[in-house]
mmCIF file of C-alpha atoms in Angstrom:
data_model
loop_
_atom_site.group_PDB
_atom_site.id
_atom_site.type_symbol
_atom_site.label_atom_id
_atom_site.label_comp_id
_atom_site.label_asym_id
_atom_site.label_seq_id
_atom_site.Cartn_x
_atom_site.Cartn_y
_atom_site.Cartn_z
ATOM 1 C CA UNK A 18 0.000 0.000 0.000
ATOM 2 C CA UNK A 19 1.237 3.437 -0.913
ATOM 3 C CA UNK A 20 2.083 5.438 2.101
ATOM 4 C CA UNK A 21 3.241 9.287 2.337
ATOM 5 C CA UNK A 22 5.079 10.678 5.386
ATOM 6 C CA UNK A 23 5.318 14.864 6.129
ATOM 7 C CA UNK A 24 7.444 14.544 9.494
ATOM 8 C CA UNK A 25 7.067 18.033 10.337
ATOM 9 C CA UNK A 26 3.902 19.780 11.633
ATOM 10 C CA UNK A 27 5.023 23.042 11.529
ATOM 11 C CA UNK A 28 7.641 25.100 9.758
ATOM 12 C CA UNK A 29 8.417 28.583 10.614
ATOM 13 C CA UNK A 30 10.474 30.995 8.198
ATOM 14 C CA UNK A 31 11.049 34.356 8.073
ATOM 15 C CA UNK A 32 9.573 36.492 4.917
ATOM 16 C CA UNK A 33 12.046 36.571 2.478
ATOM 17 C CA UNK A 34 13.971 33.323 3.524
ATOM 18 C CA UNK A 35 14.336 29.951 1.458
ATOM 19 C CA UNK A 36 11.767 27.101 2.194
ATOM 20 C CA UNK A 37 11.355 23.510 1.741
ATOM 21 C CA UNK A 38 8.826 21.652 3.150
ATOM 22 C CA UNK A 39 9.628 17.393 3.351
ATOM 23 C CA UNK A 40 7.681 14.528 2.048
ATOM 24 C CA UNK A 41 8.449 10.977 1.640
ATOM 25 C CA UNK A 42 6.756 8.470 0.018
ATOM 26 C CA UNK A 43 6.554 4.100 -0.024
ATOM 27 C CA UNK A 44 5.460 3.291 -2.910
ATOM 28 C CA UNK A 45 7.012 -0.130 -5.187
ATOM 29 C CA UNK A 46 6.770 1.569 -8.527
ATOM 30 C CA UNK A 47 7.339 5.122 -9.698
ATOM 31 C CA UNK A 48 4.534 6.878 -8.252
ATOM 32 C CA UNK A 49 2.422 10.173 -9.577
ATOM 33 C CA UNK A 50 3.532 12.997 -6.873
ATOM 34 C CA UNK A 51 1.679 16.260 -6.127
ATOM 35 C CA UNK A 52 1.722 18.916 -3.721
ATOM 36 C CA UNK A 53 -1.182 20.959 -2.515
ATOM 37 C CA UNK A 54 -1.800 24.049 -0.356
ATOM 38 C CA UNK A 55 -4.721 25.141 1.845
ATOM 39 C CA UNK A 56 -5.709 28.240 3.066
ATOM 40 C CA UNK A 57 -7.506 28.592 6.526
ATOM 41 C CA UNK A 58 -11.212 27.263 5.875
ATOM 42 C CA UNK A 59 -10.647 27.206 2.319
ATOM 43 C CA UNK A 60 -10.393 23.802 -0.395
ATOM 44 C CA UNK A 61 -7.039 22.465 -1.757
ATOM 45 C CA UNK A 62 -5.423 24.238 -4.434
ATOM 46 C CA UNK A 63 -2.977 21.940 -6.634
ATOM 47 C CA UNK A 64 0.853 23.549 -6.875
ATOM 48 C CA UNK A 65 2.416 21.198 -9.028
ATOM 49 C CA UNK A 66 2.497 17.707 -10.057
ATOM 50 C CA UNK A 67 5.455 14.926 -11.115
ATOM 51 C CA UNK A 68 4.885 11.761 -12.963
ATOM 52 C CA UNK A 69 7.509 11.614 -15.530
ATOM 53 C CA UNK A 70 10.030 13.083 -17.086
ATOM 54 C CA UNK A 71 12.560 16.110 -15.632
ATOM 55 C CA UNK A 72 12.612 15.230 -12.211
ATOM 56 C CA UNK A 73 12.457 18.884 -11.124
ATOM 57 C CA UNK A 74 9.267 20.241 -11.565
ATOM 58 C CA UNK A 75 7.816 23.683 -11.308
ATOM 59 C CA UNK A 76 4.677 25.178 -9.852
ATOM 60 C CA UNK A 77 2.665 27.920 -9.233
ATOM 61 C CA UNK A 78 3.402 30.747 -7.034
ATOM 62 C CA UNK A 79 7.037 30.536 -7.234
ATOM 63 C CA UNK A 80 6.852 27.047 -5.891
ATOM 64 C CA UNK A 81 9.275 23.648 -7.283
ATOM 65 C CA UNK A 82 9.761 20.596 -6.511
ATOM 66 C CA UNK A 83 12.497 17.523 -7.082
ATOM 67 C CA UNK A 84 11.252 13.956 -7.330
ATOM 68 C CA UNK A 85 14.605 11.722 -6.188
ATOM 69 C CA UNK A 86 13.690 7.974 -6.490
ATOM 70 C CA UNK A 87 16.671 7.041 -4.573
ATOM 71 C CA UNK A 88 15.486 8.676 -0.977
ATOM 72 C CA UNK A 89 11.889 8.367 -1.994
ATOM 73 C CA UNK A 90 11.367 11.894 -1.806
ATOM 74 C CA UNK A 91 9.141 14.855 -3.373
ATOM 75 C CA UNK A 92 10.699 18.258 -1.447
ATOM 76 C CA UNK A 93 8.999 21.141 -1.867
ATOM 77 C CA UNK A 94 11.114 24.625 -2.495
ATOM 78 C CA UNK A 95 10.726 28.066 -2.583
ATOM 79 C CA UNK A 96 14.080 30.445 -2.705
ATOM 80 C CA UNK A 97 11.641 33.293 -1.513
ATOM 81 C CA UNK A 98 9.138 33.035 0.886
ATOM 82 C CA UNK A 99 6.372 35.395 0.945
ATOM 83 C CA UNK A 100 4.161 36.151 3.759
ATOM 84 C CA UNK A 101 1.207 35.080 1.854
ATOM 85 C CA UNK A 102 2.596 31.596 1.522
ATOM 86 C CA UNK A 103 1.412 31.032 5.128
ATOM 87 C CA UNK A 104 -0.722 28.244 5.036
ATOM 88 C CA UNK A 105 -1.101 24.345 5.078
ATOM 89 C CA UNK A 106 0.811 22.130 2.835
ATOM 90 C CA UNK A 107 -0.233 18.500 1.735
ATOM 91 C CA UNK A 108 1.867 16.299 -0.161
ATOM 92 C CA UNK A 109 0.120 13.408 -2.049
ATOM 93 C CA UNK A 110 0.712 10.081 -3.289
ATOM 94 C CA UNK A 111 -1.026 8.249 -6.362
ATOM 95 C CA UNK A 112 -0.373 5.061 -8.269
ATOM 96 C CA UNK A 113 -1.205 3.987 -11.980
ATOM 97 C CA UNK A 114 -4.660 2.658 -12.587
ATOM 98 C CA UNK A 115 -7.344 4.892 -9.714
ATOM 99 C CA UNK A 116 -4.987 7.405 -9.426
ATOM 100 C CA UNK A 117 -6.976 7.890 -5.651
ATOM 101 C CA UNK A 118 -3.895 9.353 -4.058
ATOM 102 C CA UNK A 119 -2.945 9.001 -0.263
ATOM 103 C CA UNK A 120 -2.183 12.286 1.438
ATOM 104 C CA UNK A 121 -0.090 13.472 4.232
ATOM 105 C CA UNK A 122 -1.161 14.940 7.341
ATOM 106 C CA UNK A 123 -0.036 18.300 5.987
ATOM 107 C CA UNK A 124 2.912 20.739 6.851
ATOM 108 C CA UNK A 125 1.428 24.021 8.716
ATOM 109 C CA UNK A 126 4.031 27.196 7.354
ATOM 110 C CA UNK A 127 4.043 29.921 9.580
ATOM 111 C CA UNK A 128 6.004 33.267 7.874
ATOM 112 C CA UNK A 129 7.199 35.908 10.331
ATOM 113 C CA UNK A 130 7.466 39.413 8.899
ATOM 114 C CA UNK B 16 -14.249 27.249 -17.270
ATOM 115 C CA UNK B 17 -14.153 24.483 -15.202
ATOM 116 C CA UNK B 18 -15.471 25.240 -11.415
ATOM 117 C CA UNK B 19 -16.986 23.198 -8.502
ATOM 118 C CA UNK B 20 -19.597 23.992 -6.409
ATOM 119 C CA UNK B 21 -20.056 23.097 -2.492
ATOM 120 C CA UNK B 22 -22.336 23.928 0.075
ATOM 121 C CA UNK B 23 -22.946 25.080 2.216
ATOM 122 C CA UNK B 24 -19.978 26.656 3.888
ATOM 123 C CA UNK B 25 -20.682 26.630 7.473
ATOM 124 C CA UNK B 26 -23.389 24.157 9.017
ATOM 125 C CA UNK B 27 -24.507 23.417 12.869
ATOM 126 C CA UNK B 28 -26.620 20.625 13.435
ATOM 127 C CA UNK B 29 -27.903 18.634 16.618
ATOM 128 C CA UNK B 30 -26.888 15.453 17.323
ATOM 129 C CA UNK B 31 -29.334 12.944 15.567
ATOM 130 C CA UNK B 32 -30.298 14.743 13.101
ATOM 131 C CA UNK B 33 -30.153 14.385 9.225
ATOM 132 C CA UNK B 34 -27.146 15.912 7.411
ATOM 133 C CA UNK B 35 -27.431 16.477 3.175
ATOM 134 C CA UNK B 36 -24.162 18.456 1.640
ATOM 135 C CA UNK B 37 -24.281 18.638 -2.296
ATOM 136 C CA UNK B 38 -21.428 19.382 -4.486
ATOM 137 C CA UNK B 39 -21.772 20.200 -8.305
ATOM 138 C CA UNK B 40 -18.827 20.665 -11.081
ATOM 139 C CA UNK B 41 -19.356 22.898 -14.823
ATOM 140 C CA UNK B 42 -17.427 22.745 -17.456
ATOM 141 C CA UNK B 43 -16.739 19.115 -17.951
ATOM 142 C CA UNK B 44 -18.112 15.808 -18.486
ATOM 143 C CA UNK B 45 -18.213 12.307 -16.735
ATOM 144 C CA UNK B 46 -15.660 13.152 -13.964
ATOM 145 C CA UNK B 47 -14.625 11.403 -10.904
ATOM 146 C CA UNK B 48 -15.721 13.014 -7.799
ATOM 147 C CA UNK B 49 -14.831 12.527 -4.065
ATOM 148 C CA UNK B 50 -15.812 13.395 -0.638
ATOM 149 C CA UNK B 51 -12.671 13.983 1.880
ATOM 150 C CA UNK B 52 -13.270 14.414 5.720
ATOM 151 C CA UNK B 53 -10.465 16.829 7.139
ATOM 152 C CA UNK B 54 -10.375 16.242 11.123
ATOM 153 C CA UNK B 55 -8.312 19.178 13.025
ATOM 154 C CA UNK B 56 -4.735 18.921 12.702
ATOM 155 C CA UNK B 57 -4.721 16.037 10.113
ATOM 156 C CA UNK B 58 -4.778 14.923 7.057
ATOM 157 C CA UNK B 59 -7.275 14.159 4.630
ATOM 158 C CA UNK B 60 -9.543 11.058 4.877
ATOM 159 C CA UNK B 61 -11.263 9.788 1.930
ATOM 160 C CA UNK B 62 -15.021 8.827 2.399
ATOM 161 C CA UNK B 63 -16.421 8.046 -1.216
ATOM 162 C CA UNK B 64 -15.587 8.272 -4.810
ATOM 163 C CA UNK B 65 -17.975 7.946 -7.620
ATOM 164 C CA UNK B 66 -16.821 7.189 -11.470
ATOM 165 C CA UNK B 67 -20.189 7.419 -12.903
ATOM 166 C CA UNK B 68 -23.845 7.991 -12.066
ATOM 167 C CA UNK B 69 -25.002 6.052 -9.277
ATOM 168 C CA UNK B 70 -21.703 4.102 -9.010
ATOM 169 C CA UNK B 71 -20.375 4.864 -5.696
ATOM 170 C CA UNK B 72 -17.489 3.325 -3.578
ATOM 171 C CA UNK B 73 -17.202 3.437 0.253
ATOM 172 C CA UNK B 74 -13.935 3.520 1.785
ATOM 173 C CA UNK B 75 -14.621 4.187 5.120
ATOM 174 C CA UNK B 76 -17.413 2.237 7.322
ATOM 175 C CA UNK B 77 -19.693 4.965 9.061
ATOM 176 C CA UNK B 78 -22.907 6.734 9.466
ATOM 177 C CA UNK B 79 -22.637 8.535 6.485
ATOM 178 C CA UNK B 80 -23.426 7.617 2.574
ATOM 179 C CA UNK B 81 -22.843 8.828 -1.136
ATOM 180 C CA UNK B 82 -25.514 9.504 -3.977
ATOM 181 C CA UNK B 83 -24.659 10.815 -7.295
ATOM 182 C CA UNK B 84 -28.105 11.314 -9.072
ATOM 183 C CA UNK B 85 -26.519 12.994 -12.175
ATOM 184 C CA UNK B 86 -23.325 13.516 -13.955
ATOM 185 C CA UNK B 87 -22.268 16.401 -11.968
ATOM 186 C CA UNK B 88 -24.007 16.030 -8.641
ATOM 187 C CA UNK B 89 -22.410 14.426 -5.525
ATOM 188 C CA UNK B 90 -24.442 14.092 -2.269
ATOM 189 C CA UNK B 91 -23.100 13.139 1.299
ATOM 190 C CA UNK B 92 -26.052 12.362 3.352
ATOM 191 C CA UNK B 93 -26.282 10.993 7.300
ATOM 192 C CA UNK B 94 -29.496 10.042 8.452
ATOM 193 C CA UNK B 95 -28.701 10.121 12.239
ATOM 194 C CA UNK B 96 -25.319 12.527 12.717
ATOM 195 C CA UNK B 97 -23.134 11.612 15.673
ATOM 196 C CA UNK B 98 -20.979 14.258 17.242
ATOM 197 C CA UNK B 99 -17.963 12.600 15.542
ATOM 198 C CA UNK B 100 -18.704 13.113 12.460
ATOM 199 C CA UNK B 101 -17.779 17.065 12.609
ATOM 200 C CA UNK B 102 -15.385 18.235 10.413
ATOM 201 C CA UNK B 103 -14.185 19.763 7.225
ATOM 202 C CA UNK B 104 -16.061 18.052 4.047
ATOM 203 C CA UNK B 105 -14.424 18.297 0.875
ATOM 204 C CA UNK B 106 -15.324 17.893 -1.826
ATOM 205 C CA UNK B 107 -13.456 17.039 -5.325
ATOM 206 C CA UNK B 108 -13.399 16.014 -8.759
ATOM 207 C CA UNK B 109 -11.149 14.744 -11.604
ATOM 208 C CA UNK B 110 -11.068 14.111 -15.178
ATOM 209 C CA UNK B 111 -7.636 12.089 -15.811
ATOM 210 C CA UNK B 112 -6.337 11.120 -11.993
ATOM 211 C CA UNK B 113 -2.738 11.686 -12.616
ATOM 212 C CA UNK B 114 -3.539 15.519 -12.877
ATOM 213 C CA UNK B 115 -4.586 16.077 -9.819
ATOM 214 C CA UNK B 116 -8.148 16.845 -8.190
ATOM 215 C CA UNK B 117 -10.133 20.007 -8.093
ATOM 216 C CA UNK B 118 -11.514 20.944 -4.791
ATOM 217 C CA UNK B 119 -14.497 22.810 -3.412
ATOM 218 C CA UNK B 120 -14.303 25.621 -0.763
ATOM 219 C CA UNK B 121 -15.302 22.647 1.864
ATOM 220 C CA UNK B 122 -18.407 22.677 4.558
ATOM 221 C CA UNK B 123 -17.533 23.339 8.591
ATOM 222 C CA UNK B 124 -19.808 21.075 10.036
ATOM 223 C CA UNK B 125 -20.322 21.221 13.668
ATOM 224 C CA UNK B 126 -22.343 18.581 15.934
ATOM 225 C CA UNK B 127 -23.792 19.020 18.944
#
């Protein structure tokens, strides 16, 4: 079963400062990757996706990502944070056929000005 | 343009009492939709998906159920609502899986 770990709860950054938020995945085969972000009492919005190809993807708002099979990670970077960035970040998991994917229990970024 | 349509936002019912939250996409055909429970301070729980009209899938036993009466219309429904089941409701859809879902603004629904 496909499985997605965010080990930490909270990040805090200062505006202006580089960011990269965790997530690591168990998964047998090369999985479909995506990272979402959630504003207080609002949906999911979808930041960027990986199932193929360059394994450094980019997103919106500024945001990237690098898929390394080796560690069995999907990082998310920003060089620049911004405080609007503050908000809840979900990485997610999918495999070939449902493409249901498994999330993570979310990384909560806190900016200081 | 594609958009998706929950509601409502905010809801505060009595224990025991019947719950119905609707969801409705535009702009495309035939999609996949889902209904995701968000408890506070974790992550997302999936509760039904539906590929088609009145084809729905239950991952979770509960209280609660699924009906999608037309293309674009997904229903969560609880006859009897415990106090557990508060909680963000989201919903979601998709066309092609490995692009990702679409969500709705969610439902706050408190029990008590």
């Amino acid at each position: 079963a496909q499985s997605v770990t965010q080990p930490d709860i909270h990040i805090t950054v200062s505006e202006g400062a580089s960011l990269e938020l965790r997530c690591n995945y168990s998964y047998g085969a090369t999985p479909y990757l995506f990272w979402y972000v959630q504003s207080p009492g609002q949906g999911l919005q979808l930041l960027l996706k990986y199932f193929s190809g360059d394994t450094l993807v980019q997103g919106i708002k500024g945001f990237e990502a690098e898929f390394k099979r080796s560690q069995s990670s999907f990082n998310l970077r920003k060089p620049s944070v911004h405080w609007s960035d503050a908000a809840e970040y979900f990485c997610a998991v999918a495999s070939g056929g449902s493409y249901i994917p498994t999330f993570g229990r979310g990384t909560s970024l806190i900016v200081h000005p | 343009s594609q958009t998706i349509h929950q509601w409502p936002a905010t809801l505060v019912q009595p224990v025991g009492s019947p719950l119905s939250l609707e969801c409705t996409v535009e702009g495309t055909s035939n999609p996949n939709l889902y209904w995701y429970r968000q408890a506070a301070g974790r992550g997302l729980q999936l509760l039904f998906y539906s590929v088609g009209i009145g084809q729905i899938s239950s991952e979770v036993p509960q209280n609660l159920s699924a009906s999608r009466p037309q293309d674009r219309q997904f229903i969560l429904s609880s006859k009897k609502l415990l106090l557990s089941d508060s909680g963000f409701y989201l919903c979601a859809w998709s066309v092609a899986g490995r692009d990702g879902y679409t969500f709705g603004s969610g439902t706050r629904l408190t029990v008590v």
